[in-house]
């Protein structure tokens, strides 16, 4: 069974640009969550999707957005990139999305903003 | 706001036992997770507690006291490969995990 796949693995962007990251969950998983990981703040919750609906959102500015497709694949978009957006972006998938079962994480996308 | 605290760093000797503590103050509680993350890798699930008490899984055990807002992860018979970051996370609602900043564990020979 394939794990959670995130593409691309590495990305370098310039301030002011926008970026789209992709996440393919484990087959059969309908819940996809996104997290930002930085050395100073650790893992911070961005948003969670279940069956194409955003159910939860963390405390990030509106420049961070996401969506989920009917096949459960998800994308997140960051517009008007800032230097502080440099981070590892992790997505996680879960079978139930009820918060009581384990989440499986992808390897992440390392975004560097210059 | 949500507050989850764990020590930043710990060092322990191969073969020993180490306990990593986590305290939390959150607006909701749907369970507490522990994840392990090796440098440059994805976090992997270790344990889940929703009721008070101890959950044992091989060399790893996790304890929860909901009334005290406290959990710990116990690692026995430490091995060099246990050197990693250990993340405590509280599940609030739906699938939103609130993570502590992680505890970096170094196992020395």
Short mmCIF file of C-alpha atoms in Angstrom, two decimals:
data_model
loop_
_atom_site.label_atom_id
_atom_site.label_comp_id
_atom_site.label_asym_id
_atom_site.label_seq_id
_atom_site.Cartn_x
_atom_site.Cartn_y
_atom_site.Cartn_z
CA UNK A 1 0.00 0.00 0.00
CA UNK A 2 1.57 3.29 -1.10
CA UNK A 3 2.12 5.93 1.56
CA UNK A 4 1.33 9.62 1.47
CA UNK A 5 3.05 11.26 -1.48
CA UNK A 6 3.95 14.91 -1.59
CA UNK A 7 5.29 16.75 -4.61
CA UNK A 8 7.59 18.43 -5.18
CA UNK A 9 10.09 17.50 -2.45
CA UNK A 10 12.04 20.74 -2.75
CA UNK A 11 11.11 24.15 -4.04
CA UNK A 12 12.84 27.53 -4.24
CA UNK A 13 10.70 30.59 -4.87
CA UNK A 14 11.17 34.34 -4.83
CA UNK A 15 9.34 36.72 -2.52
CA UNK A 16 6.02 37.79 -3.97
CA UNK A 17 5.54 34.66 -6.04
CA UNK A 18 2.94 32.03 -5.39
CA UNK A 19 3.35 28.28 -4.98
CA UNK A 20 1.17 25.18 -5.15
CA UNK A 21 2.03 22.00 -3.26
CA UNK A 22 0.40 18.64 -3.87
CA UNK A 23 -0.48 15.75 -1.59
CA UNK A 24 -1.81 12.31 -2.54
CA UNK A 25 -3.18 10.48 0.51
CA UNK A 26 -3.14 6.78 1.20
CA UNK A 27 -5.73 5.03 -0.92
CA UNK A 28 -9.10 5.05 0.87
CA UNK A 29 -8.21 7.91 3.21
CA UNK A 30 -10.61 10.83 2.93
CA UNK A 31 -9.09 13.22 5.46
CA UNK A 32 -6.06 15.29 4.51
CA UNK A 33 -4.41 17.78 6.85
CA UNK A 34 -1.61 20.24 6.18
CA UNK A 35 1.07 21.42 8.61
CA UNK A 36 3.91 23.90 8.51
CA UNK A 37 7.08 22.87 10.32
CA UNK A 38 9.78 25.38 11.28
CA UNK A 39 12.63 25.08 13.80
CA UNK A 40 11.21 27.89 15.93
CA UNK A 41 7.52 27.01 15.98
CA UNK A 42 7.50 23.28 15.44
CA UNK A 43 4.54 21.74 13.62
CA UNK A 44 1.60 24.10 13.16
CA UNK A 45 -1.78 23.11 11.81
CA UNK A 46 -2.84 24.84 8.60
CA UNK A 47 -6.11 23.19 7.56
CA UNK A 48 -7.92 19.91 7.20
CA UNK A 49 -10.14 18.60 4.42
CA UNK A 50 -12.58 15.75 4.46
CA UNK A 51 -14.57 14.72 1.37
CA UNK A 52 -13.66 17.97 -0.42
CA UNK A 53 -14.81 20.18 2.48
CA UNK A 54 -12.54 22.24 4.68
CA UNK A 55 -13.54 21.34 8.24
CA UNK A 56 -10.80 22.98 10.28
CA UNK A 57 -8.48 25.90 9.78
CA UNK A 58 -5.49 27.02 11.81
CA UNK A 59 -4.31 30.55 12.53
CA UNK A 60 -2.63 31.39 9.26
CA UNK A 61 -3.27 34.38 7.00
CA UNK A 62 -5.57 34.16 4.02
CA UNK A 63 -2.53 33.83 1.73
CA UNK A 64 -2.59 30.16 2.68
CA UNK A 65 -5.38 28.25 1.02
CA UNK A 66 -6.13 24.71 0.02
CA UNK A 67 -8.54 22.42 -1.69
CA UNK A 68 -9.34 18.76 -1.99
CA UNK A 69 -10.46 16.92 -5.08
CA UNK A 70 -12.98 14.12 -5.45
CA UNK A 71 -10.18 11.54 -5.46
CA UNK A 72 -9.04 12.93 -2.05
CA UNK A 73 -5.84 14.43 -3.46
CA UNK A 74 -5.21 17.83 -1.97
CA UNK A 75 -3.32 20.96 -2.91
CA UNK A 76 -2.27 23.91 -0.85
CA UNK A 77 -1.46 27.30 -2.28
CA UNK A 78 0.53 30.13 -0.80
CA UNK A 79 0.28 33.48 -2.54
CA UNK A 80 2.53 36.53 -2.22
CA UNK A 81 5.31 34.53 -0.63
CA UNK A 82 7.28 36.00 2.25
CA UNK A 83 10.69 34.99 3.57
CA UNK A 84 8.99 33.69 6.72
CA UNK A 85 7.08 31.14 4.66
CA UNK A 86 10.27 29.13 4.27
CA UNK A 87 9.46 25.86 5.99
CA UNK A 88 8.79 22.17 5.61
CA UNK A 89 5.16 21.64 4.62
CA UNK A 90 3.78 18.28 5.68
CA UNK A 91 0.54 16.68 4.75
CA UNK A 92 -1.08 13.84 6.64
CA UNK A 93 -3.90 11.52 5.74
CA UNK A 94 -6.30 9.66 7.97
CA UNK A 95 -8.96 7.07 7.30
CA UNK A 96 -11.70 8.42 9.52
CA UNK A 97 -10.84 12.07 9.94
CA UNK A 98 -12.29 11.86 13.44
CA UNK A 99 -9.09 12.72 15.24
CA UNK A 100 -9.02 9.42 17.06
CA UNK A 101 -6.99 7.44 14.58
CA UNK A 102 -3.42 7.91 13.58
CA UNK A 103 -2.41 10.24 10.82
CA UNK A 104 0.14 9.13 8.26
CA UNK A 105 2.54 11.83 7.18
CA UNK A 106 4.21 12.39 3.85
CA UNK A 107 7.90 13.25 3.50
CA UNK A 108 7.04 16.90 3.09
CA UNK A 109 7.87 19.70 0.68
CA UNK A 110 10.82 21.86 1.68
CA UNK A 111 9.99 25.41 0.53
CA UNK A 112 12.70 28.04 0.49
CA UNK A 113 11.72 31.65 -0.21
CA UNK A 114 14.57 33.93 -1.30
CA UNK B 1 -5.08 29.54 22.92
CA UNK B 2 -3.65 26.08 22.96
CA UNK B 3 -0.56 25.39 25.03
CA UNK B 4 1.44 22.19 24.77
CA UNK B 5 4.80 22.01 26.53
CA UNK B 6 7.58 19.48 26.38
CA UNK B 7 11.30 19.71 27.11
CA UNK B 8 13.42 20.91 24.21
CA UNK B 9 16.26 18.43 24.54
CA UNK B 10 17.13 15.30 26.47
CA UNK B 11 20.15 13.02 26.51
CA UNK B 12 20.19 9.40 27.66
CA UNK B 13 22.50 6.41 27.50
CA UNK B 14 22.04 3.36 25.33
CA UNK B 15 20.22 0.63 27.25
CA UNK B 16 18.70 3.07 29.76
CA UNK B 17 15.11 4.25 30.24
CA UNK B 18 13.98 7.78 29.43
CA UNK B 19 10.70 9.57 30.15
CA UNK B 20 9.59 12.49 27.99
CA UNK B 21 6.90 14.63 29.59
CA UNK B 22 4.18 16.66 27.94
CA UNK B 23 1.76 19.04 29.61
CA UNK B 24 -1.17 20.62 27.82
CA UNK B 25 -3.83 23.25 28.27
CA UNK B 26 -6.26 23.13 25.38
CA UNK B 27 -9.84 24.22 24.73
CA UNK B 28 -10.83 20.70 23.78
CA UNK B 29 -9.52 17.18 23.98
CA UNK B 30 -10.09 14.30 21.63
CA UNK B 31 -6.99 12.33 22.53
CA UNK B 32 -3.22 12.68 22.74
CA UNK B 33 -0.72 11.35 20.23
CA UNK B 34 3.01 10.76 20.30
CA UNK B 35 4.98 10.82 17.08
CA UNK B 36 8.64 10.15 16.35
CA UNK B 37 10.50 12.13 13.73
CA UNK B 38 14.01 11.36 12.57
CA UNK B 39 15.93 14.21 11.00
CA UNK B 40 14.79 14.78 7.42
CA UNK B 41 12.01 12.24 7.66
CA UNK B 42 8.24 12.24 8.12
CA UNK B 43 6.76 11.94 11.62
CA UNK B 44 5.64 8.39 12.39
CA UNK B 45 2.92 7.36 14.83
CA UNK B 46 3.96 5.89 18.17
CA UNK B 47 0.91 5.94 20.42
CA UNK B 48 -2.54 7.31 21.13
CA UNK B 49 -4.21 7.83 24.52
CA UNK B 50 -7.74 9.03 25.08
CA UNK B 51 -8.46 7.47 28.49
CA UNK B 52 -6.37 7.86 31.63
CA UNK B 53 -3.72 5.27 32.19
CA UNK B 54 -0.80 3.53 30.59
CA UNK B 55 -0.64 2.12 27.07
CA UNK B 56 2.24 -0.24 26.43
CA UNK B 57 3.60 -1.14 23.03
CA UNK B 58 6.87 -3.04 23.10
CA UNK B 59 9.69 -0.81 24.30
CA UNK B 60 7.45 2.26 24.19
CA UNK B 61 4.72 3.17 26.70
CA UNK B 62 2.57 6.26 26.97
CA UNK B 63 0.65 7.56 29.97
CA UNK B 64 -2.19 10.04 30.19
CA UNK B 65 -3.82 11.95 33.06
CA UNK B 66 -6.63 14.11 31.68
CA UNK B 67 -7.36 15.81 35.01
CA UNK B 68 -3.73 16.98 35.22
CA UNK B 69 -3.32 17.75 31.52
CA UNK B 70 -0.26 15.53 31.52
CA UNK B 71 1.23 12.76 29.46
CA UNK B 72 4.56 11.04 29.20
CA UNK B 73 6.29 8.76 26.75
CA UNK B 74 8.51 6.11 28.27
CA UNK B 75 11.24 4.52 26.17
CA UNK B 76 12.94 1.43 27.57
CA UNK B 77 16.15 -0.34 26.54
CA UNK B 78 17.23 2.68 24.53
CA UNK B 79 18.93 2.06 21.21
CA UNK B 80 21.03 4.45 19.14
CA UNK B 81 18.28 4.51 16.51
CA UNK B 82 15.94 6.07 19.09
CA UNK B 83 17.81 9.36 18.66
CA UNK B 84 15.07 11.49 17.14
CA UNK B 85 12.55 14.20 17.89
CA UNK B 86 9.47 13.14 19.87
CA UNK B 87 6.32 15.11 19.25
CA UNK B 88 3.37 15.34 21.60
CA UNK B 89 0.10 16.33 19.92
CA UNK B 90 -3.42 16.93 21.20
CA UNK B 91 -6.37 16.23 18.94
CA UNK B 92 -9.05 18.87 19.31
CA UNK B 93 -11.84 18.37 16.81
CA UNK B 94 -12.04 16.80 13.40
CA UNK B 95 -8.51 16.11 12.36
CA UNK B 96 -6.63 19.11 13.76
CA UNK B 97 -3.58 18.13 15.75
CA UNK B 98 -1.97 20.71 18.00
CA UNK B 99 1.69 19.83 18.42
CA UNK B 100 4.21 20.73 21.04
CA UNK B 101 7.55 21.92 19.71
CA UNK B 102 9.05 18.50 20.15
CA UNK B 103 11.75 16.97 22.32
CA UNK B 104 15.06 16.17 20.68
CA UNK B 105 16.42 12.98 22.24
CA UNK B 106 20.08 12.08 21.88
CA UNK B 107 21.08 8.53 22.79
CA UNK B 108 24.77 8.18 23.59
CA UNK B 109 26.87 4.99 23.74
#
